[in-house]
């Protein structure tokens, strides 16, 4: 059984004081049956980790270098993140690709560096996939995913988290479509099964990212291949985020309101 994983991606929002205050406000209200994380700016991670230490809240880095140490001014070391108590790092986000020209090869190097440092990568991939037919069956191959997982051994894959992010949905006001979320996550799982085998492919958690909010998270999370959500704008407010991490209860309330 794959444990649901709900992640807030704050991007370049919230200073250290605001980040710590947010953690203090939610850390005692987290459901035990889900994993909850916040991806914040690097300057806030250590203080957030200290405040969250008595809870099961995961504090997540938004990016890091492929180099573990050396003359790389301005970069963040995976080793330093591990020393600060960070256990997850988000890699290959669409905005990193678009704004900073990150390539599949550079993201692959970061994935390998994270695993080497003992940090779990959360790999973001979009809808760039190739549809092929083999023996009358349709198969999908995600070019990005295949490239960024190069050199990752099978015994490490089950630790890795994948996030499916359609490029049209990231940072937009479009309403997320639960059926598209399921189709993309299912195709990624099929691709992983073909690359690593059924047992490992079924263990990997696949999240959906793109315009997730309190109105649609219940439908998205009801899909069998969607194991979590990577939430941007809607995660910045405490009440909104608490509603989304308790999406089952939220969906029940929404049904009652309709009736």
PDB file of N, CA and C in Angstrom, residues 37-73:
ATOM      1  N   UNK A  37       4.630  17.209   3.437  1.00  0.00           N
ATOM      2  CA  UNK A  37       5.899  17.900   3.307  1.00  0.00           C
ATOM      3  C   UNK A  37       5.725  19.336   2.836  1.00  0.00           C
ATOM      4  N   UNK A  38       6.750  20.145   3.100  1.00  0.00           N
ATOM      5  CA  UNK A  38       6.789  21.524   2.610  1.00  0.00           C
ATOM      6  C   UNK A  38       8.141  21.757   1.948  1.00  0.00           C
ATOM      7  N   UNK A  39       8.105  22.179   0.677  1.00  0.00           N
ATOM      8  CA  UNK A  39       9.318  22.543  -0.046  1.00  0.00           C
ATOM      9  C   UNK A  39       9.444  24.061   0.018  1.00  0.00           C
ATOM     10  N   UNK A  40      10.466  24.530   0.752  1.00  0.00           N
ATOM     11  CA  UNK A  40      10.622  25.959   1.009  1.00  0.00           C
ATOM     12  C   UNK A  40      11.977  26.453   0.507  1.00  0.00           C
ATOM     13  N   UNK A  41      12.173  27.767   0.616  1.00  0.00           N
ATOM     14  CA  UNK A  41      13.459  28.342   0.240  1.00  0.00           C
ATOM     15  C   UNK A  41      14.567  27.796   1.147  1.00  0.00           C
ATOM     16  N   UNK A  42      15.763  27.698   0.595  1.00  0.00           N
ATOM     17  CA  UNK A  42      16.882  27.072   1.321  1.00  0.00           C
ATOM     18  C   UNK A  42      17.194  27.776   2.637  1.00  0.00           C
ATOM     19  N   UNK A  43      17.034  29.102   2.677  1.00  0.00           N
ATOM     20  CA  UNK A  43      17.389  29.837   3.899  1.00  0.00           C
ATOM     21  C   UNK A  43      16.479  29.484   5.070  1.00  0.00           C
ATOM     22  N   UNK A  44      15.319  28.909   4.782  1.00  0.00           N
ATOM     23  CA  UNK A  44      14.348  28.593   5.845  1.00  0.00           C
ATOM     24  C   UNK A  44      14.416  27.152   6.321  1.00  0.00           C
ATOM     25  N   UNK A  45      15.070  26.274   5.569  1.00  0.00           N
ATOM     26  CA  UNK A  45      14.976  24.838   5.824  1.00  0.00           C
ATOM     27  C   UNK A  45      15.446  24.436   7.219  1.00  0.00           C
ATOM     28  N   UNK A  46      16.587  24.933   7.658  1.00  0.00           N
ATOM     29  CA  UNK A  46      17.146  24.504   8.943  1.00  0.00           C
ATOM     30  C   UNK A  46      16.228  24.902  10.094  1.00  0.00           C
ATOM     31  N   UNK A  47      15.759  26.146  10.092  1.00  0.00           N
ATOM     32  CA  UNK A  47      14.869  26.597  11.164  1.00  0.00           C
ATOM     33  C   UNK A  47      13.535  25.857  11.138  1.00  0.00           C
ATOM     34  N   UNK A  48      13.020  25.590   9.936  1.00  0.00           N
ATOM     35  CA  UNK A  48      11.774  24.840   9.815  1.00  0.00           C
ATOM     36  C   UNK A  48      11.964  23.422  10.349  1.00  0.00           C
ATOM     37  N   UNK A  49      13.090  22.820  10.033  1.00  0.00           N
ATOM     38  CA  UNK A  49      13.372  21.452  10.495  1.00  0.00           C
ATOM     39  C   UNK A  49      13.427  21.396  12.016  1.00  0.00           C
ATOM     40  N   UNK A  50      14.039  22.376  12.645  1.00  0.00           N
ATOM     41  CA  UNK A  50      14.120  22.397  14.113  1.00  0.00           C
ATOM     42  C   UNK A  50      12.729  22.487  14.734  1.00  0.00           C
ATOM     43  N   UNK A  51      11.879  23.327  14.163  1.00  0.00           N
ATOM     44  CA  UNK A  51      10.522  23.502  14.700  1.00  0.00           C
ATOM     45  C   UNK A  51       9.679  22.256  14.460  1.00  0.00           C
ATOM     46  N   UNK A  52       9.905  21.586  13.332  1.00  0.00           N
ATOM     47  CA  UNK A  52       9.097  20.417  12.962  1.00  0.00           C
ATOM     48  C   UNK A  52       9.617  19.116  13.545  1.00  0.00           C
ATOM     49  N   UNK A  53      10.707  19.166  14.293  1.00  0.00           N
ATOM     50  CA  UNK A  53      11.381  17.930  14.725  1.00  0.00           C
ATOM     51  C   UNK A  53      10.505  17.008  15.564  1.00  0.00           C
ATOM     52  N   UNK A  54       9.533  17.555  16.263  1.00  0.00           N
ATOM     53  CA  UNK A  54       8.668  16.731  17.106  1.00  0.00           C
ATOM     54  C   UNK A  54       7.443  16.214  16.359  1.00  0.00           C
ATOM     55  N   UNK A  55       7.385  16.469  15.044  1.00  0.00           N
ATOM     56  CA  UNK A  55       6.234  16.038  14.246  1.00  0.00           C
ATOM     57  C   UNK A  55       6.707  15.147  13.099  1.00  0.00           C
ATOM     58  N   UNK A  56       5.758  14.690  12.275  1.00  0.00           N
ATOM     59  CA  UNK A  56       6.126  13.876  11.112  1.00  0.00           C
ATOM     60  C   UNK A  56       6.143  14.698   9.823  1.00  0.00           C
ATOM     61  N   UNK A  57       6.260  16.031   9.952  1.00  0.00           N
ATOM     62  CA  UNK A  57       6.315  16.910   8.790  1.00  0.00           C
ATOM     63  C   UNK A  57       7.675  16.824   8.118  1.00  0.00           C
ATOM     64  N   UNK A  58       7.677  16.609   6.802  1.00  0.00           N
ATOM     65  CA  UNK A  58       8.920  16.559   6.037  1.00  0.00           C
ATOM     66  C   UNK A  58       9.255  17.954   5.510  1.00  0.00           C
ATOM     67  N   UNK A  59      10.488  18.384   5.734  1.00  0.00           N
ATOM     68  CA  UNK A  59      10.967  19.654   5.213  1.00  0.00           C
ATOM     69  C   UNK A  59      11.823  19.349   3.984  1.00  0.00           C
ATOM     70  N   UNK A  60      11.446  19.937   2.845  1.00  0.00           N
ATOM     71  CA  UNK A  60      11.978  19.532   1.547  1.00  0.00           C
ATOM     72  C   UNK A  60      12.724  20.680   0.879  1.00  0.00           C
ATOM     73  N   UNK A  61      13.896  20.377   0.307  1.00  0.00           N
ATOM     74  CA  UNK A  61      14.636  21.369  -0.473  1.00  0.00           C
ATOM     75  C   UNK A  61      14.050  21.445  -1.880  1.00  0.00           C
ATOM     76  N   UNK A  62      14.055  22.634  -2.456  1.00  0.00           N
ATOM     77  CA  UNK A  62      13.488  22.826  -3.797  1.00  0.00           C
ATOM     78  C   UNK A  62      14.488  22.513  -4.908  1.00  0.00           C
ATOM     79  N   UNK A  63      15.770  22.436  -4.553  1.00  0.00           N
ATOM     80  CA  UNK A  63      16.800  22.206  -5.557  1.00  0.00           C
ATOM     81  C   UNK A  63      18.126  22.032  -4.840  1.00  0.00           C
ATOM     82  N   UNK A  64      19.128  21.488  -5.517  1.00  0.00           N
ATOM     83  CA  UNK A  64      20.485  21.390  -4.982  1.00  0.00           C
ATOM     84  C   UNK A  64      21.436  21.085  -6.121  1.00  0.00           C
ATOM     85  N   UNK A  65      22.715  21.161  -5.822  1.00  0.00           N
ATOM     86  CA  UNK A  65      23.742  20.964  -6.845  1.00  0.00           C
ATOM     87  C   UNK A  65      24.039  19.486  -7.051  1.00  0.00           C
ATOM     88  N   UNK A  66      24.569  19.177  -8.228  1.00  0.00           N
ATOM     89  CA  UNK A  66      25.045  17.817  -8.501  1.00  0.00           C
ATOM     90  C   UNK A  66      26.400  17.576  -7.858  1.00  0.00           C
ATOM     91  N   UNK A  67      27.071  18.649  -7.457  1.00  0.00           N
ATOM     92  CA  UNK A  67      28.386  18.538  -6.809  1.00  0.00           C
ATOM     93  C   UNK A  67      28.207  18.513  -5.303  1.00  0.00           C
ATOM     94  N   UNK A  68      28.908  17.613  -4.638  1.00  0.00           N
ATOM     95  CA  UNK A  68      28.764  17.492  -3.190  1.00  0.00           C
ATOM     96  C   UNK A  68      29.534  18.575  -2.445  1.00  0.00           C
ATOM     97  N   UNK A  69      30.612  19.104  -3.048  1.00  0.00           N
ATOM     98  CA  UNK A  69      31.377  20.193  -2.447  1.00  0.00           C
ATOM     99  C   UNK A  69      32.298  20.780  -3.514  1.00  0.00           C
ATOM    100  N   UNK A  70      32.914  21.917  -3.202  1.00  0.00           N
ATOM    101  CA  UNK A  70      33.868  22.491  -4.147  1.00  0.00           C
ATOM    102  C   UNK A  70      33.615  23.944  -4.463  1.00  0.00           C
ATOM    103  N   UNK A  71      34.320  24.481  -5.454  1.00  0.00           N
ATOM    104  CA  UNK A  71      34.254  25.912  -5.803  1.00  0.00           C
ATOM    105  C   UNK A  71      33.054  26.238  -6.688  1.00  0.00           C
ATOM    106  N   UNK A  72      31.854  26.177  -6.099  1.00  0.00           N
ATOM    107  CA  UNK A  72      30.625  26.418  -6.860  1.00  0.00           C
ATOM    108  C   UNK A  72      29.800  27.480  -6.132  1.00  0.00           C
ATOM    109  N   UNK A  73      30.257  28.706  -6.221  1.00  0.00           N
ATOM    110  CA  UNK A  73      29.647  29.819  -5.492  1.00  0.00           C
ATOM    111  C   UNK A  73      28.142  29.909  -5.757  1.00  0.00           C
TER     112      UNK A  73
END
